[in-house]
PDB file of C-alpha atoms in Angstrom:
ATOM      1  CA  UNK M   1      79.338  86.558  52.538  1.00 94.00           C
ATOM      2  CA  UNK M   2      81.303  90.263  51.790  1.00 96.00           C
ATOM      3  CA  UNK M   3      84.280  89.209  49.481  1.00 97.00           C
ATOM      4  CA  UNK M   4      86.910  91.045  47.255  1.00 98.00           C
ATOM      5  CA  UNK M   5      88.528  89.138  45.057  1.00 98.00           C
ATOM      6  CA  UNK M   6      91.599  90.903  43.366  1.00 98.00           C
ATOM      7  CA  UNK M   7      92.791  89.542  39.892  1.00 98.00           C
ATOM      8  CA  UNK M   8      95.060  90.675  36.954  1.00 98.00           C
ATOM      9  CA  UNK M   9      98.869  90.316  38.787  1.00 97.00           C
ATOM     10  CA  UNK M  10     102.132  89.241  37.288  1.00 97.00           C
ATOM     11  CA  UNK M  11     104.916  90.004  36.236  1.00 98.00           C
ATOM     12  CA  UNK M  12     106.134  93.161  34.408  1.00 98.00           C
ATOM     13  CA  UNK M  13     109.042  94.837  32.916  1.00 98.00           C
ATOM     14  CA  UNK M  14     109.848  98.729  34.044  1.00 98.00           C
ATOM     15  CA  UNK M  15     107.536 101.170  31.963  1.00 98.00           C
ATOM     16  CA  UNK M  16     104.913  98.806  31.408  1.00 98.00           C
ATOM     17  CA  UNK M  17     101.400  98.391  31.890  1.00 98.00           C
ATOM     18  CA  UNK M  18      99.007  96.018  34.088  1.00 98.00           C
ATOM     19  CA  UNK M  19      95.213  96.265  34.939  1.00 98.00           C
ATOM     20  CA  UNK M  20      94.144  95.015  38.114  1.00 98.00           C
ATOM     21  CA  UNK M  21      90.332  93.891  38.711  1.00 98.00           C
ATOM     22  CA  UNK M  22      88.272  93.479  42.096  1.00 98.00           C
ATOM     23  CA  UNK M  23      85.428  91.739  41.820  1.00 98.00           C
ATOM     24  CA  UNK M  24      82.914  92.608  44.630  1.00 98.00           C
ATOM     25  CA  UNK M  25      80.233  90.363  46.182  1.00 98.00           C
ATOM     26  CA  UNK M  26      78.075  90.400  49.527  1.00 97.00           C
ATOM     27  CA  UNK M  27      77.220  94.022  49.794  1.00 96.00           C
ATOM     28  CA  UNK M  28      76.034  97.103  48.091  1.00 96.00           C
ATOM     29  CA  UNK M  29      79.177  97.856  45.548  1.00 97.00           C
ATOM     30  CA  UNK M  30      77.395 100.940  44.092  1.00 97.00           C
ATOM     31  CA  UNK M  31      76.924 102.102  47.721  1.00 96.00           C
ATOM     32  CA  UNK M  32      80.415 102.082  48.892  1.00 97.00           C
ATOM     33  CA  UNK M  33      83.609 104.228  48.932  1.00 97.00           C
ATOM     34  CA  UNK M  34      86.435 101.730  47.422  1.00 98.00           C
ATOM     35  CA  UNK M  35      89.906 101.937  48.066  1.00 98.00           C
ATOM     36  CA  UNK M  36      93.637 100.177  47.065  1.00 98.00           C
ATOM     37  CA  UNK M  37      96.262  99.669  49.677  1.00 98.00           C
ATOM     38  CA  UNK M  38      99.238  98.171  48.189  1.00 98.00           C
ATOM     39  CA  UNK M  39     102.222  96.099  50.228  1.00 98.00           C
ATOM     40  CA  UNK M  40     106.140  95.959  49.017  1.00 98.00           C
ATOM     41  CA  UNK M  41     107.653  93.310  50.071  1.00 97.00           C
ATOM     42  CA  UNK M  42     108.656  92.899  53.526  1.00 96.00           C
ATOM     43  CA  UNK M  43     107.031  96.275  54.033  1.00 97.00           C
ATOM     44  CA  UNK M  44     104.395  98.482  55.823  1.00 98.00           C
ATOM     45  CA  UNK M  45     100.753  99.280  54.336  1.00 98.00           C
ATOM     46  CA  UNK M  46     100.347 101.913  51.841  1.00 98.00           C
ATOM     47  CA  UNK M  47      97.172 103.603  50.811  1.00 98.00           C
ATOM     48  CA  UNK M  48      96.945 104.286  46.813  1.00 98.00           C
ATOM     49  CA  UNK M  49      93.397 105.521  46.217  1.00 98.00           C
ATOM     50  CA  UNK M  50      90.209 106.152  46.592  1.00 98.00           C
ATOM     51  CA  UNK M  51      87.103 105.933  44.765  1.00 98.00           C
ATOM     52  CA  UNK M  52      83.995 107.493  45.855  1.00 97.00           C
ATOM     53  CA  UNK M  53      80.668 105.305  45.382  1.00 97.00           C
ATOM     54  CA  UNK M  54      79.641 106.682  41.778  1.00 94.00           C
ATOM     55  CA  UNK M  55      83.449 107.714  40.723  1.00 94.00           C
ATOM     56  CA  UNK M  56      82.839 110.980  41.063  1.00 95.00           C
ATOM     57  CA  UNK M  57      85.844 111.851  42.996  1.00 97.00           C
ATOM     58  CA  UNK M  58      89.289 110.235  43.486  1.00 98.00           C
ATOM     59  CA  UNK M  59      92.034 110.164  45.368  1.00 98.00           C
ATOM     60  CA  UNK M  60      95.675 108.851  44.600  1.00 98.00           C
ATOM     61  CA  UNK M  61      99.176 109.075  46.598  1.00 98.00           C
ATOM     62  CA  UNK M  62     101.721 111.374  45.041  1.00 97.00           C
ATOM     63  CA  UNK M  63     103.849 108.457  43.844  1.00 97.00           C
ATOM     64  CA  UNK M  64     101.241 106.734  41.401  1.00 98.00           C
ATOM     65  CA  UNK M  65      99.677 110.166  40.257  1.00 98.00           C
ATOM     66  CA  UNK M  66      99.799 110.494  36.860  1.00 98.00           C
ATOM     67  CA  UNK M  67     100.647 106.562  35.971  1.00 98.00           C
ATOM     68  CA  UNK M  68      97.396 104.703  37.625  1.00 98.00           C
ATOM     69  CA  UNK M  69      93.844 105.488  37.123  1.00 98.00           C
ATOM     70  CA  UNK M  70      91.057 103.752  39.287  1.00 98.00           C
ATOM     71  CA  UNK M  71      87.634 102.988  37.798  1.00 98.00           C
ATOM     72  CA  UNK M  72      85.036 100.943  38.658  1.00 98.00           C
ATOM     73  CA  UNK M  73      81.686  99.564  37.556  1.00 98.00           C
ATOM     74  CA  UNK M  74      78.933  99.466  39.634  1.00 98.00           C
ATOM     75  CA  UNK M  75      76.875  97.371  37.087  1.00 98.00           C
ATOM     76  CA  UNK M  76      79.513  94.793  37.378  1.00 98.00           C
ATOM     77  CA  UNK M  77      80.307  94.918  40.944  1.00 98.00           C
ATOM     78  CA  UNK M  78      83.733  95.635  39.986  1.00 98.00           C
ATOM     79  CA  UNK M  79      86.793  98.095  40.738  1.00 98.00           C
ATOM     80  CA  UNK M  80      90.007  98.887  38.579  1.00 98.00           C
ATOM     81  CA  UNK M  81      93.154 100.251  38.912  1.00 98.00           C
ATOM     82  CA  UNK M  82      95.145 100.595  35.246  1.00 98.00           C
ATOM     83  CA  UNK M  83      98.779 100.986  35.886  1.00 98.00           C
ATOM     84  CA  UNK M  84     100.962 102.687  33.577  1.00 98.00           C
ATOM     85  CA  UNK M  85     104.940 103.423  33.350  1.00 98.00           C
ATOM     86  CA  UNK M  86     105.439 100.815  36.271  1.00 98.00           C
ATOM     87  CA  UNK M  87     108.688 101.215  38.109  1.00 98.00           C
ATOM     88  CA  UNK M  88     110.708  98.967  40.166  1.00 98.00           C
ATOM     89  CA  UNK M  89     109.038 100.449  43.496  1.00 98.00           C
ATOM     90  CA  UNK M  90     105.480  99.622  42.683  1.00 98.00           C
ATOM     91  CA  UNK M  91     106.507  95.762  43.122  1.00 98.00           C
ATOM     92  CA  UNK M  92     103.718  94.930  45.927  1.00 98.00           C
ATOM     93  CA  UNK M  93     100.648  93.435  46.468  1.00 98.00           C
ATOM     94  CA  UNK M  94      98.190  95.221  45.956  1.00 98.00           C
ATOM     95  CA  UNK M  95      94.547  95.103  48.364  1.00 98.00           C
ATOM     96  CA  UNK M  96      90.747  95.986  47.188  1.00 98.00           C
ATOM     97  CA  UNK M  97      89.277  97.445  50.241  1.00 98.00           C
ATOM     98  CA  UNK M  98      85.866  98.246  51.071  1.00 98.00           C
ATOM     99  CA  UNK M  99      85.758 101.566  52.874  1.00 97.00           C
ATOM    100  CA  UNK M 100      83.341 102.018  55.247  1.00 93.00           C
ATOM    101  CA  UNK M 101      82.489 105.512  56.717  1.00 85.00           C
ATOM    102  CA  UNK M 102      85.754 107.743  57.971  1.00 86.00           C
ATOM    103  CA  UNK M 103      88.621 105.995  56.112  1.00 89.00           C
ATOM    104  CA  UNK M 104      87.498 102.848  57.871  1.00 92.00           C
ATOM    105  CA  UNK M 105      89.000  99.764  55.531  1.00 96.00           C
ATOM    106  CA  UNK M 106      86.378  97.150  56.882  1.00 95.00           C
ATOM    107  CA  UNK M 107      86.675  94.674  54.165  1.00 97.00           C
ATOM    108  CA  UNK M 108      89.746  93.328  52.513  1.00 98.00           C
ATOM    109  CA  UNK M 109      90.514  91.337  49.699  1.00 98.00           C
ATOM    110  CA  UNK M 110      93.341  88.624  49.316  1.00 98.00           C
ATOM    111  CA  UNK M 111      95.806  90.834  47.390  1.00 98.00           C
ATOM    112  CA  UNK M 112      97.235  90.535  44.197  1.00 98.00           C
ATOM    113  CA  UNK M 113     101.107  90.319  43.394  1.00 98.00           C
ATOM    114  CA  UNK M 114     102.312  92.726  40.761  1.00 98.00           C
ATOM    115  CA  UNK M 115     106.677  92.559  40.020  1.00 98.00           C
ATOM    116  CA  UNK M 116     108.124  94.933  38.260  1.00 98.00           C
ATOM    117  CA  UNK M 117     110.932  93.859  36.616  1.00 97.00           C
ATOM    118  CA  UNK M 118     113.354  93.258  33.735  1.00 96.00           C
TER     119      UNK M 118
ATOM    120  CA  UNK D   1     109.406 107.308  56.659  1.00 85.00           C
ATOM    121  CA  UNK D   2     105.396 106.742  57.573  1.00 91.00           C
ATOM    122  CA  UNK D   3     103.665 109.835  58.069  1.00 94.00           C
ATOM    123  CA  UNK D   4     102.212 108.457  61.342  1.00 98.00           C
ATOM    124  CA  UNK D   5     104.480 107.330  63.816  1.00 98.00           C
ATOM    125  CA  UNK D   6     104.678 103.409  65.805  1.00 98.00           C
ATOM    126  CA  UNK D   7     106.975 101.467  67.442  1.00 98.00           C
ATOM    127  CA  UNK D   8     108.696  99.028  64.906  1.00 97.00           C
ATOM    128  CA  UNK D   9     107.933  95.891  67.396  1.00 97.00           C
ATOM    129  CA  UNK D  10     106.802  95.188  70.679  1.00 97.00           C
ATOM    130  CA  UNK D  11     106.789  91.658  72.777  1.00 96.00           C
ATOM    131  CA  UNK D  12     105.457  90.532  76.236  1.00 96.00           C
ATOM    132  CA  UNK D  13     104.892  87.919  77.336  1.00 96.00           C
ATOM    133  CA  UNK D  14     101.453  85.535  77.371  1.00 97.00           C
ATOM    134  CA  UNK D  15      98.647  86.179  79.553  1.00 97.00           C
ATOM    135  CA  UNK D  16      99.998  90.271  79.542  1.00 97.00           C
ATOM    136  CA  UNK D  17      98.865  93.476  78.114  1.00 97.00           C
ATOM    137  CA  UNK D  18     100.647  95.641  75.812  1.00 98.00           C
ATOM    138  CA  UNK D  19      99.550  99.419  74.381  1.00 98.00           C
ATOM    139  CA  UNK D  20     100.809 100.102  70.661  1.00 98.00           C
ATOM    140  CA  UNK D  21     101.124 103.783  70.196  1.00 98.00           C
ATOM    141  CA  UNK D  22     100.237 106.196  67.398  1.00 98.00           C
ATOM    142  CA  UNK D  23     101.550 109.202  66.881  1.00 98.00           C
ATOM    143  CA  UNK D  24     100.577 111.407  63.920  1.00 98.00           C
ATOM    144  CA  UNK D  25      99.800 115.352  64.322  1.00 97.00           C
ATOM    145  CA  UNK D  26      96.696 117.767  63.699  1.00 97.00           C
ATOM    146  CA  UNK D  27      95.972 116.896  60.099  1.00 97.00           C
ATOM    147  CA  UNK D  28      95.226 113.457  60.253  1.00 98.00           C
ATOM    148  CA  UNK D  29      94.613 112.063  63.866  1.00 98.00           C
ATOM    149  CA  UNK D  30      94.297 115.514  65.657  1.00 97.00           C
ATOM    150  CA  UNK D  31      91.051 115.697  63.331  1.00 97.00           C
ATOM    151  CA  UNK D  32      89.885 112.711  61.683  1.00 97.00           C
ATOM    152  CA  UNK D  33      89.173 108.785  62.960  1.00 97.00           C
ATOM    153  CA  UNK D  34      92.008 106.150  63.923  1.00 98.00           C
ATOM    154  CA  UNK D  35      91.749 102.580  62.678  1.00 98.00           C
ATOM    155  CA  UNK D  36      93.588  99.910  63.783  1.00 98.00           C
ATOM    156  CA  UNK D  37      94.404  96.747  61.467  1.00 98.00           C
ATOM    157  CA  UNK D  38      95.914  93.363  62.291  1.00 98.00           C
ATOM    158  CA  UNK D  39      98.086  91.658  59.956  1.00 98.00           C
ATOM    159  CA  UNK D  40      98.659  88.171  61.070  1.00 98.00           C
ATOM    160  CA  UNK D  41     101.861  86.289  58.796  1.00 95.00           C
ATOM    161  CA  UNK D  42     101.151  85.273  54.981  1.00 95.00           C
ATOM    162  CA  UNK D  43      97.617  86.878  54.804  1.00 97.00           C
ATOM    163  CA  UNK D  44      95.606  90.003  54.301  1.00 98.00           C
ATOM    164  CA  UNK D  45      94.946  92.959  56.952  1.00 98.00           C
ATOM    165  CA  UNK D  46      91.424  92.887  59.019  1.00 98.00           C
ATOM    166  CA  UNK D  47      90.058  95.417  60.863  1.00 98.00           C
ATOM    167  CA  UNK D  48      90.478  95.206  64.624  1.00 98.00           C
ATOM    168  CA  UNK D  49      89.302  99.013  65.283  1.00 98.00           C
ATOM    169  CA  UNK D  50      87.288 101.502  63.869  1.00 98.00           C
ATOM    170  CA  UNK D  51      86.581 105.118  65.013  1.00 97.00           C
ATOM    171  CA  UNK D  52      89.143 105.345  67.295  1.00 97.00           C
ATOM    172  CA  UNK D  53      87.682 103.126  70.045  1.00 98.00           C
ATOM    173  CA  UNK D  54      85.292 100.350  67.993  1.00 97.00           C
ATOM    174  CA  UNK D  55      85.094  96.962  67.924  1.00 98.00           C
ATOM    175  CA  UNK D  56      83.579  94.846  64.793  1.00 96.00           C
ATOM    176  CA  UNK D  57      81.366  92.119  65.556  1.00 95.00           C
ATOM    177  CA  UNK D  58      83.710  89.474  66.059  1.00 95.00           C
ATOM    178  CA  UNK D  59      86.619  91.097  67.714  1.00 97.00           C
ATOM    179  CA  UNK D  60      87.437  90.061  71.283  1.00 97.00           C
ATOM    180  CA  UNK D  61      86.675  92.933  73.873  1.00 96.00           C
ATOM    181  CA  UNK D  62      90.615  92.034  74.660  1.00 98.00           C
ATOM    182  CA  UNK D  63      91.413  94.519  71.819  1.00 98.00           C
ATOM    183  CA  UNK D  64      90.413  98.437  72.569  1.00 98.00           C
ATOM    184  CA  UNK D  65      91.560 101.732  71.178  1.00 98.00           C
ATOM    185  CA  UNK D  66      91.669 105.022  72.179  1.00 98.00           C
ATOM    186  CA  UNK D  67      92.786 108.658  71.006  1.00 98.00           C
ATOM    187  CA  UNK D  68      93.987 111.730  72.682  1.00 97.00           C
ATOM    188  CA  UNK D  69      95.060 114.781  70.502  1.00 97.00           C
ATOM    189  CA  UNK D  70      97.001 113.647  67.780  1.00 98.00           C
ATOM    190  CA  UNK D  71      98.000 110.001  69.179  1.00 98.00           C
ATOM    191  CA  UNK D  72      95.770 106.683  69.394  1.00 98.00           C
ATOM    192  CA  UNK D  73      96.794 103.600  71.226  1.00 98.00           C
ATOM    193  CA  UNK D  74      95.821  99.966  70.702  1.00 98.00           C
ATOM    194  CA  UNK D  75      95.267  97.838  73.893  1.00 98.00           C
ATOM    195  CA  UNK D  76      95.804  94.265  74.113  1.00 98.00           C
ATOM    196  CA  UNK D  77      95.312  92.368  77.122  1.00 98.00           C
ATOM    197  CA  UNK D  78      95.013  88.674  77.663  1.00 97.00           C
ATOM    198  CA  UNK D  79      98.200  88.198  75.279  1.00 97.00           C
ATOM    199  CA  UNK D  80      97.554  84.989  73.223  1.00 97.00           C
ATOM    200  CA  UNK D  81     100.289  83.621  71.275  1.00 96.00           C
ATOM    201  CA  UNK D  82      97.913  83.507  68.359  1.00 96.00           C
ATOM    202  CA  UNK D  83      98.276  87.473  68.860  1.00 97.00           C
ATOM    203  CA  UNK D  84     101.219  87.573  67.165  1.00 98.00           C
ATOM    204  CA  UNK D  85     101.106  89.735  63.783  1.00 98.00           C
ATOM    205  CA  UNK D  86     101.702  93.380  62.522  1.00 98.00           C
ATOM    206  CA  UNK D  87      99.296  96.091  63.500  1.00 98.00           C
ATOM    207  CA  UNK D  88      98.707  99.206  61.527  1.00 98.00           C
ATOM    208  CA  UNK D  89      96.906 102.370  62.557  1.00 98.00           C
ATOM    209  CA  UNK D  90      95.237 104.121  59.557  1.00 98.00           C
ATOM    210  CA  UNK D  91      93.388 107.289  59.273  1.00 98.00           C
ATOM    211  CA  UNK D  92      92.984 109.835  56.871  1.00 97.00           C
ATOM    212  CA  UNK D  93      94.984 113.477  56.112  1.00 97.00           C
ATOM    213  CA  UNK D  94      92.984 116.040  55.528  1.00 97.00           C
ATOM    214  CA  UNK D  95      95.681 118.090  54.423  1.00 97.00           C
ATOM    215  CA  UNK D  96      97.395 115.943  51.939  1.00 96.00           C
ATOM    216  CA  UNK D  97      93.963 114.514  51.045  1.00 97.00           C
ATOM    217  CA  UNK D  98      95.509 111.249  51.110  1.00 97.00           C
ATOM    218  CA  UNK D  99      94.536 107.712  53.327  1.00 97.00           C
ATOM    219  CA  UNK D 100      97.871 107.215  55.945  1.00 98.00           C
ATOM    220  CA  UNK D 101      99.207 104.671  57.932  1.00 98.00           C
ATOM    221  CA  UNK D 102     101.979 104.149  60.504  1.00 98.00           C
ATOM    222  CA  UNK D 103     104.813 102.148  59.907  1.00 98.00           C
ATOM    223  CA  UNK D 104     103.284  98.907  61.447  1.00 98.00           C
ATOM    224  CA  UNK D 105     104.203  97.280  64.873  1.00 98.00           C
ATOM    225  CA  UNK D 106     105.369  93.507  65.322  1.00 98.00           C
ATOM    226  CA  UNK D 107     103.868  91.895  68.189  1.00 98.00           C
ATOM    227  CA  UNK D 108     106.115  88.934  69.382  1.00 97.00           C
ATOM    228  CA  UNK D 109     104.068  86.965  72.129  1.00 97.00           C
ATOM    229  CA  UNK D 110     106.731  84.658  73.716  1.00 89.00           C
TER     230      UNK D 110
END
């Protein structure tokens, strides 16, 4: 069975830090564009990143450039995405997608809540 | 303010058909593919449509999609009340090198 199982949430004060992990099973992780689509609440879809299949190019919305960084390991089956200098506005939850060809998000994970807040 | 463009909500009534429109411009739908996602209440998205007209295994051939220029529609016919959710369209920008996505569109079946 394909499954993405997001980890690493919680709760965090403005200007801090959180990791997020996906852990991938059920396909060919080192063979597949990875992306994170994050949710505020009460609120429409946004796309965050991309992550080509061997990390060797990436792709982040102007609002998190600079303050998250998306990794991944294809020895582990797993994806990242470090947050730093977390505001208010990131308060979501956030998706691991599997990308398929053409922007195509075929698989999702479960999501993972991240609040920012004092 | 979504840089592709859908109705906020739509309803009709069970047993009908409703289109959800799309509109973005030449950058992202004008040139790339159109997804459509369905968000049904409390749980993650799933893909309903993929390049532009698609259906994954699974999906009912009530669902269809199509694209024209810069706009894609999503077709449902057969309304079920189980229909009832959010639905997304996604593609990429090729200018802004960036993934986008409308608004999102509540479907009330009543």
């Amino acid at each position: 069975e394909v499954q993405l199982v997001e980890s690493g949430g919680g709760l965090v004060q403005p200007g801090g830090s959180l990791r997020l992990s996906c852990a991938a099973s059920g396909f060919t992780f080192g063979g597949s564009w990875m992306s994170w689509v994050r949710q505020a609440p009460g609120k429409g879809l946004e796309w965050v990143a991309n992550i080509k299949e061997d990390g060797g190019k990436i792709y982040y919305v102007d609002s998190v450039k600079g303050r998250f960084t998306t990794s991944r390991d294809n020895a582990k089956n797993s994806l990242y995405l470090q947050m730093n200098s977390l505001r208010a506005e990131d308060t979501a939850v956030y998706y691991c997608v599997k990308l398929a060809a053409r922007q195509c998000m075929d698989v999702w994970g479960q999501g993972t809540t991240v609040t920012v807040s004092s | 303010q979504s840089v592709l463009t859908q109705p906020p909500s739509m309803s009709a009534a069970p047993g009908q058909k409703v289109t959800i429109s799309c509109s973005g411009s030449s950058s992202n739908i004008g040139r790339n593919y159109v997804s459509w996602y369905q968000q049904l209440p409390g749980t993650a998205p799933k893909l309903l449509i993929y390049d532009n007209d698609k259906r994954p295994s699974g999906i009912p051939d009530r669902f269809s999609g199509s694209k024209s220029g810069t706009s894609a529609t999503l077709g449902i016919t057969g309304l079920q009340t189980g229909d009832e959710a959010d639905y997304y369209c996604g593609t990429w920008d090729s200018s802004l090198s960036a993934g986008v996505f409308g608004g999102g569109t509540k479907l009330t079946v009543l």
